[in-house]
Amino acid sequence: MTADALVSRLRAAGCVFAEREATLLREAASSPAHLDALAARRAGGEPLEQVVGWAGFRGLRLRVEPGVFVPRHRSGLLVDLAAPLLAPRSTLVDLCCGTGALAAALAARLPGLVVHAADVDAAAVRCARVNLPGAHVHRGDLFDALPAALRGAVDVVVANVPYVPSGEVALLPPEAREHEARTALDGGVDGLGVLRRVLAGTAAWLRPGGSLLSEVADRQVDAALAAAAAAGLEARAVADAELETTALVVRRPA
């Protein structure tokens, strides 16, 4: 398949950045037949990152398998907010870690972190173990996946929890709703079901003065702040207009 033919095929499938995607597909292909297969997957609506097997995030190239949540650029806000709260040898936990993108970006910025990550999805855990060499990657449900020795000793938790209300998952772009695990998207009736569970366990796992950071939608801020207060935690919301996202920054009182 010629380069022009590949670009035309991708454009016909609705790929806005067809030229760039064509370049990445050609780089990922090991043969003409392989390129045709990759192009068919992308034209069929599979996320480019899953097709080529990696996603770029904060200067890193991270392993992404089919079905795994693709790291979003907006999640870099959590990295920026968490980094000043960490120091060498700090203990970082990445819950709902997916590919481990948040922990990987923080570990690259702050060498020497003690990193634990957890996800319920087996494919996500496989990716995270590739993307987080030297870290402790666990499969399981939220804090239940972590070693008991971490209770009360964690400096920072980053938790990119699912926060789309169940009734709105069907409204997501096809790349997400058809090709990413539902457990990585569906946050329950109001989108805050998983976050409430995380908040309920946070005080037991953070050290006094430790912090939890998570994404929320703008319309969920008031309810999220109330849930944090109900769990005995201090919280504030930080919005970033450029990244078009909002983070909940939670602290266990010292």
mmCIF file of C-alpha atoms in Angstrom:
data_model
loop_
_atom_site.group_PDB
_atom_site.id
_atom_site.type_symbol
_atom_site.label_atom_id
_atom_site.label_comp_id
_atom_site.label_asym_id
_atom_site.label_seq_id
_atom_site.Cartn_x
_atom_site.Cartn_y
_atom_site.Cartn_z
ATOM 1 C CA MET A 1 0.000 0.000 0.000
ATOM 2 C CA THR A 2 1.424 3.363 -0.987
ATOM 3 C CA ALA A 3 1.683 6.208 1.500
ATOM 4 C CA ASP A 4 -0.971 8.189 -0.396
ATOM 5 C CA ALA A 5 -3.326 5.233 -0.478
ATOM 6 C CA LEU A 6 -2.943 4.729 3.258
ATOM 7 C CA VAL A 7 -3.669 8.388 3.979
ATOM 8 C CA SER A 8 -6.738 8.261 1.741
ATOM 9 C CA ARG A 9 -7.990 5.140 3.488
ATOM 10 C CA LEU A 10 -7.625 6.758 6.889
ATOM 11 C CA ARG A 11 -9.281 9.980 5.768
ATOM 12 C CA ALA A 12 -12.211 8.035 4.392
ATOM 13 C CA ALA A 13 -12.564 6.405 7.814
ATOM 14 C CA GLY A 14 -12.765 9.826 9.474
ATOM 15 C CA CYS A 15 -9.229 10.097 10.862
ATOM 16 C CA VAL A 16 -8.575 13.822 11.238
ATOM 17 C CA PHE A 17 -4.795 13.500 11.444
ATOM 18 C CA ALA A 18 -4.498 10.955 8.651
ATOM 19 C CA GLU A 19 -0.976 11.892 7.557
ATOM 20 C CA ARG A 20 0.492 11.559 11.047
ATOM 21 C CA GLU A 21 -1.405 8.342 11.720
ATOM 22 C CA ALA A 22 -0.225 6.873 8.438
ATOM 23 C CA THR A 23 3.380 7.534 9.433
ATOM 24 C CA LEU A 24 2.904 5.810 12.785
ATOM 25 C CA LEU A 25 1.176 2.827 11.215
ATOM 26 C CA ARG A 26 3.980 2.409 8.684
ATOM 27 C CA GLU A 27 6.555 2.560 11.483
ATOM 28 C CA ALA A 28 4.679 -0.106 13.439
ATOM 29 C CA ALA A 29 4.222 -2.495 10.508
ATOM 30 C CA SER A 30 6.647 -5.336 9.950
ATOM 31 C CA SER A 31 5.449 -6.137 6.435
ATOM 32 C CA PRO A 32 2.985 -4.914 3.790
ATOM 33 C CA ALA A 33 0.452 -7.482 5.001
ATOM 34 C CA HIS A 34 0.924 -6.320 8.580
ATOM 35 C CA LEU A 35 0.424 -2.701 7.506
ATOM 36 C CA ASP A 36 -2.818 -3.629 5.773
ATOM 37 C CA ALA A 37 -4.015 -5.363 8.939
ATOM 38 C CA LEU A 38 -3.113 -2.385 11.107
ATOM 39 C CA ALA A 39 -4.818 0.006 8.715
ATOM 40 C CA ALA A 40 -7.956 -2.130 8.754
ATOM 41 C CA ARG A 41 -8.061 -2.025 12.549
ATOM 42 C CA ARG A 42 -7.640 1.739 12.622
ATOM 43 C CA ALA A 43 -10.168 2.302 9.844
ATOM 44 C CA GLY A 44 -12.544 0.097 11.823
ATOM 45 C CA GLY A 45 -12.430 2.542 14.726
ATOM 46 C CA GLU A 46 -9.867 1.017 17.072
ATOM 47 C CA PRO A 47 -7.811 3.687 18.876
ATOM 48 C CA LEU A 48 -4.519 4.391 17.130
ATOM 49 C CA GLU A 49 -2.623 3.772 20.377
ATOM 50 C CA GLN A 50 -4.027 0.273 20.698
ATOM 51 C CA VAL A 51 -3.293 -0.449 17.043
ATOM 52 C CA VAL A 52 0.371 0.598 17.154
ATOM 53 C CA GLY A 53 0.812 -0.697 20.717
ATOM 54 C CA TRP A 54 1.898 2.481 22.478
ATOM 55 C CA ALA A 55 0.743 5.906 23.629
ATOM 56 C CA GLY A 56 2.721 9.061 24.194
ATOM 57 C CA PHE A 57 2.306 10.664 27.614
ATOM 58 C CA ARG A 58 4.498 13.356 29.126
ATOM 59 C CA GLY A 59 7.409 12.493 26.873
ATOM 60 C CA LEU A 60 7.145 8.754 27.504
ATOM 61 C CA ARG A 61 6.177 5.947 25.139
ATOM 62 C CA LEU A 62 3.884 3.631 27.075
ATOM 63 C CA ARG A 63 2.758 0.129 26.184
ATOM 64 C CA VAL A 64 -0.976 -0.074 25.357
ATOM 65 C CA GLU A 65 -2.768 -3.347 24.608
ATOM 66 C CA PRO A 66 -6.164 -3.710 22.907
ATOM 67 C CA GLY A 67 -8.981 -3.018 25.349
ATOM 68 C CA VAL A 68 -6.839 -0.970 27.733
ATOM 69 C CA PHE A 69 -7.704 2.620 28.660
ATOM 70 C CA VAL A 70 -5.588 5.006 26.574
ATOM 71 C CA PRO A 71 -3.829 7.703 28.654
ATOM 72 C CA ARG A 72 -5.378 11.147 28.097
ATOM 73 C CA HIS A 73 -3.297 14.269 27.686
ATOM 74 C CA ARG A 74 -5.480 16.061 30.243
ATOM 75 C CA SER A 75 -4.383 13.668 32.984
ATOM 76 C CA GLY A 76 -1.029 15.421 32.991
ATOM 77 C CA LEU A 77 -2.619 17.866 35.440
ATOM 78 C CA LEU A 78 -2.486 15.161 38.099
ATOM 79 C CA VAL A 79 1.225 14.712 37.405
ATOM 80 C CA ASP A 80 1.883 18.426 37.733
ATOM 81 C CA LEU A 81 -0.044 18.671 40.999
ATOM 82 C CA ALA A 82 1.405 15.513 42.533
ATOM 83 C CA ALA A 83 5.074 16.156 41.745
ATOM 84 C CA PRO A 84 5.598 18.964 44.307
ATOM 85 C CA LEU A 85 4.130 16.701 47.003
ATOM 86 C CA LEU A 86 6.765 14.015 46.467
ATOM 87 C CA ALA A 87 10.445 13.643 47.300
ATOM 88 C CA PRO A 88 13.068 10.921 46.727
ATOM 89 C CA ARG A 89 12.001 7.718 48.503
ATOM 90 C CA SER A 90 8.403 8.935 48.840
ATOM 91 C CA THR A 91 5.800 6.207 48.485
ATOM 92 C CA LEU A 92 3.468 6.739 45.532
ATOM 93 C CA VAL A 93 0.370 4.671 44.795
ATOM 94 C CA ASP A 94 -1.358 4.756 41.406
ATOM 95 C CA LEU A 95 -4.891 3.346 41.754
ATOM 96 C CA CYS A 96 -6.979 2.480 38.688
ATOM 97 C CA CYS A 97 -3.569 2.706 37.067
ATOM 98 C CA GLY A 98 -4.442 1.492 33.576
ATOM 99 C CA THR A 99 -1.149 1.595 31.690
ATOM 100 C CA GLY A 100 0.552 3.129 34.732
ATOM 101 C CA ALA A 101 0.896 6.441 32.911
ATOM 102 C CA LEU A 102 0.638 8.692 35.967
ATOM 103 C CA ALA A 103 3.137 6.707 38.016
ATOM 104 C CA ALA A 104 5.492 6.402 35.048
ATOM 105 C CA ALA A 105 5.492 10.158 34.442
ATOM 106 C CA LEU A 106 6.094 10.899 38.122
ATOM 107 C CA ALA A 107 8.841 8.284 38.418
ATOM 108 C CA ALA A 108 10.572 9.776 35.383
ATOM 109 C CA ARG A 109 10.391 13.228 36.931
ATOM 110 C CA LEU A 110 11.376 12.108 40.437
ATOM 111 C CA PRO A 111 13.804 9.154 40.409
ATOM 112 C CA GLY A 112 13.869 7.148 43.607
ATOM 113 C CA LEU A 113 10.144 6.957 44.278
ATOM 114 C CA VAL A 114 8.748 3.772 45.801
ATOM 115 C CA VAL A 115 5.924 3.016 43.393
ATOM 116 C CA HIS A 116 2.910 0.759 43.797
ATOM 117 C CA ALA A 117 0.172 0.549 41.166
ATOM 118 C CA ALA A 118 -3.074 -1.392 40.976
ATOM 119 C CA ASP A 119 -5.880 -2.140 38.539
ATOM 120 C CA VAL A 120 -8.634 -4.732 38.281
ATOM 121 C CA ASP A 121 -8.062 -5.320 34.569
ATOM 122 C CA ALA A 122 -5.543 -8.026 33.672
ATOM 123 C CA ALA A 123 -4.505 -6.389 30.389
ATOM 124 C CA ALA A 124 -3.951 -3.057 32.124
ATOM 125 C CA VAL A 125 -1.777 -4.749 34.735
ATOM 126 C CA ARG A 126 0.322 -6.376 32.001
ATOM 127 C CA CYS A 127 0.882 -2.980 30.401
ATOM 128 C CA ALA A 128 1.682 -1.310 33.715
ATOM 129 C CA ARG A 129 4.295 -3.941 34.518
ATOM 130 C CA VAL A 130 6.049 -3.112 31.246
ATOM 131 C CA ASN A 131 5.729 0.646 31.744
ATOM 132 C CA LEU A 132 6.790 0.616 35.407
ATOM 133 C CA PRO A 133 9.995 -1.417 35.634
ATOM 134 C CA GLY A 134 11.043 -1.812 39.233
ATOM 135 C CA ALA A 135 7.618 -0.865 40.576
ATOM 136 C CA HIS A 136 5.171 -3.076 42.448
ATOM 137 C CA VAL A 137 2.149 -3.611 40.202
ATOM 138 C CA HIS A 138 -0.819 -5.427 41.703
ATOM 139 C CA ARG A 139 -4.052 -6.750 40.273
ATOM 140 C CA GLY A 140 -7.074 -6.098 42.451
ATOM 141 C CA ASP A 141 -9.793 -3.721 43.535
ATOM 142 C CA LEU A 142 -8.522 -0.315 44.674
ATOM 143 C CA PHE A 143 -6.774 -0.369 48.080
ATOM 144 C CA ASP A 144 -7.585 -4.058 48.549
ATOM 145 C CA ALA A 145 -4.865 -4.817 45.995
ATOM 146 C CA LEU A 146 -2.113 -3.217 48.068
ATOM 147 C CA PRO A 147 0.157 -4.843 50.674
ATOM 148 C CA ALA A 148 -1.078 -4.271 54.207
ATOM 149 C CA ALA A 149 2.324 -2.826 55.139
ATOM 150 C CA LEU A 150 1.448 0.331 53.195
ATOM 151 C CA ARG A 151 -1.459 1.230 55.472
ATOM 152 C CA GLY A 152 -0.860 4.651 56.962
ATOM 153 C CA ALA A 153 2.458 5.043 55.115
ATOM 154 C CA VAL A 154 1.565 6.298 51.612
ATOM 155 C CA ASP A 155 2.698 9.828 50.748
ATOM 156 C CA VAL A 156 0.631 10.373 47.601
ATOM 157 C CA VAL A 157 -2.143 8.496 45.835
ATOM 158 C CA VAL A 158 -3.003 9.331 42.241
ATOM 159 C CA ALA A 159 -6.268 7.751 41.168
ATOM 160 C CA ASN A 160 -7.555 8.345 37.666
ATOM 161 C CA VAL A 161 -10.859 6.717 38.553
ATOM 162 C CA PRO A 162 -13.693 6.259 36.053
ATOM 163 C CA TYR A 163 -16.101 9.176 36.440
ATOM 164 C CA VAL A 164 -18.534 8.958 33.529
ATOM 165 C CA PRO A 165 -22.108 8.391 34.791
ATOM 166 C CA SER A 166 -23.361 4.952 33.760
ATOM 167 C CA GLY A 167 -26.147 6.435 31.658
ATOM 168 C CA GLU A 168 -23.684 8.514 29.648
ATOM 169 C CA VAL A 169 -21.175 5.819 28.694
ATOM 170 C CA ALA A 170 -23.177 5.209 25.514
ATOM 171 C CA LEU A 171 -22.581 8.850 24.555
ATOM 172 C CA LEU A 172 -18.796 8.530 24.593
ATOM 173 C CA PRO A 173 -16.864 8.456 21.305
ATOM 174 C CA PRO A 174 -16.864 4.962 19.747
ATOM 175 C CA GLU A 175 -13.097 4.656 20.280
ATOM 176 C CA ALA A 176 -13.709 4.712 24.024
ATOM 177 C CA ARG A 177 -17.018 2.946 24.488
ATOM 178 C CA GLU A 178 -16.257 0.133 22.041
ATOM 179 C CA HIS A 179 -12.548 -0.411 22.617
ATOM 180 C CA GLU A 180 -11.754 0.425 26.249
ATOM 181 C CA ALA A 181 -12.759 -1.622 29.281
ATOM 182 C CA ARG A 182 -16.068 -0.444 30.711
ATOM 183 C CA THR A 183 -14.572 -0.633 34.194
ATOM 184 C CA ALA A 184 -12.178 2.154 33.154
ATOM 185 C CA LEU A 185 -15.045 4.448 32.104
ATOM 186 C CA ASP A 186 -18.166 3.781 34.152
ATOM 187 C CA GLY A 187 -18.287 5.682 37.441
ATOM 188 C CA GLY A 188 -21.759 4.600 38.542
ATOM 189 C CA VAL A 189 -25.057 6.444 38.657
ATOM 190 C CA ASP A 190 -23.606 9.930 39.118
ATOM 191 C CA GLY A 191 -20.064 9.124 38.034
ATOM 192 C CA LEU A 192 -18.659 9.342 41.550
ATOM 193 C CA GLY A 193 -19.231 5.803 42.771
ATOM 194 C CA VAL A 194 -15.620 4.673 42.460
ATOM 195 C CA LEU A 195 -14.249 7.969 43.776
ATOM 196 C CA ARG A 196 -16.414 7.692 46.907
ATOM 197 C CA ARG A 197 -15.005 4.232 47.544
ATOM 198 C CA VAL A 198 -11.472 5.559 47.146
ATOM 199 C CA LEU A 199 -12.160 8.478 49.482
ATOM 200 C CA ALA A 200 -13.624 6.133 52.100
ATOM 201 C CA GLY A 201 -10.340 4.240 52.278
ATOM 202 C CA THR A 202 -7.918 7.095 51.793
ATOM 203 C CA ALA A 203 -7.403 8.124 55.422
ATOM 204 C CA ALA A 204 -6.406 4.587 56.374
ATOM 205 C CA TRP A 205 -3.689 4.391 53.715
ATOM 206 C CA LEU A 206 -2.221 7.892 53.587
ATOM 207 C CA ARG A 207 0.279 9.060 56.160
ATOM 208 C CA PRO A 208 -0.862 12.127 58.131
ATOM 209 C CA GLY A 209 -0.476 15.057 55.752
ATOM 210 C CA GLY A 210 -0.469 12.772 52.699
ATOM 211 C CA SER A 211 -2.461 13.565 49.576
ATOM 212 C CA LEU A 212 -4.814 11.981 47.051
ATOM 213 C CA LEU A 213 -5.352 13.419 43.567
ATOM 214 C CA SER A 214 -8.068 12.433 41.108
ATOM 215 C CA GLU A 215 -9.890 13.784 38.063
ATOM 216 C CA VAL A 216 -13.505 14.904 38.202
ATOM 217 C CA ALA A 217 -15.896 16.641 35.829
ATOM 218 C CA ASP A 218 -16.680 20.285 36.575
ATOM 219 C CA ARG A 219 -20.286 19.471 37.411
ATOM 220 C CA GLN A 220 -19.129 16.866 39.953
ATOM 221 C CA VAL A 221 -16.906 19.193 41.979
ATOM 222 C CA ASP A 222 -19.390 20.096 44.713
ATOM 223 C CA ALA A 223 -20.437 16.489 45.279
ATOM 224 C CA ALA A 224 -16.816 15.330 45.254
ATOM 225 C CA LEU A 225 -15.790 17.954 47.816
ATOM 226 C CA ALA A 226 -18.706 16.910 50.008
ATOM 227 C CA ALA A 227 -17.682 13.243 49.759
ATOM 228 C CA ALA A 228 -14.131 14.117 50.792
ATOM 229 C CA ALA A 229 -15.366 16.119 53.771
ATOM 230 C CA ALA A 230 -17.616 13.242 54.806
ATOM 231 C CA ALA A 231 -14.541 10.999 54.821
ATOM 232 C CA GLY A 232 -12.746 13.400 57.181
ATOM 233 C CA LEU A 233 -10.432 14.765 54.510
ATOM 234 C CA GLU A 234 -9.487 18.268 53.405
ATOM 235 C CA ALA A 235 -10.093 18.918 49.715
ATOM 236 C CA ARG A 236 -9.971 21.538 47.009
ATOM 237 C CA ALA A 237 -10.597 21.565 43.272
ATOM 238 C CA VAL A 238 -8.051 22.778 40.719
ATOM 239 C CA ALA A 239 -9.208 23.584 37.195
ATOM 240 C CA ASP A 240 -6.898 23.854 34.189
ATOM 241 C CA ALA A 241 -8.414 25.676 31.224
ATOM 242 C CA GLU A 242 -5.644 24.681 28.828
ATOM 243 C CA LEU A 243 -5.941 20.973 29.574
ATOM 244 C CA GLU A 244 -9.729 21.288 29.923
ATOM 245 C CA THR A 245 -9.890 19.253 33.096
ATOM 246 C CA THR A 246 -10.386 19.541 36.842
ATOM 247 C CA ALA A 247 -8.544 17.745 39.617
ATOM 248 C CA LEU A 248 -9.634 17.007 43.149
ATOM 249 C CA VAL A 249 -6.720 17.494 45.554
ATOM 250 C CA VAL A 250 -7.363 15.780 48.872
ATOM 251 C CA ARG A 251 -5.256 15.822 52.027
ATOM 252 C CA ARG A 252 -5.355 13.722 55.175
ATOM 253 C CA PRO A 253 -5.094 16.198 58.067
ATOM 254 C CA ALA A 254 -1.759 16.004 59.887
#
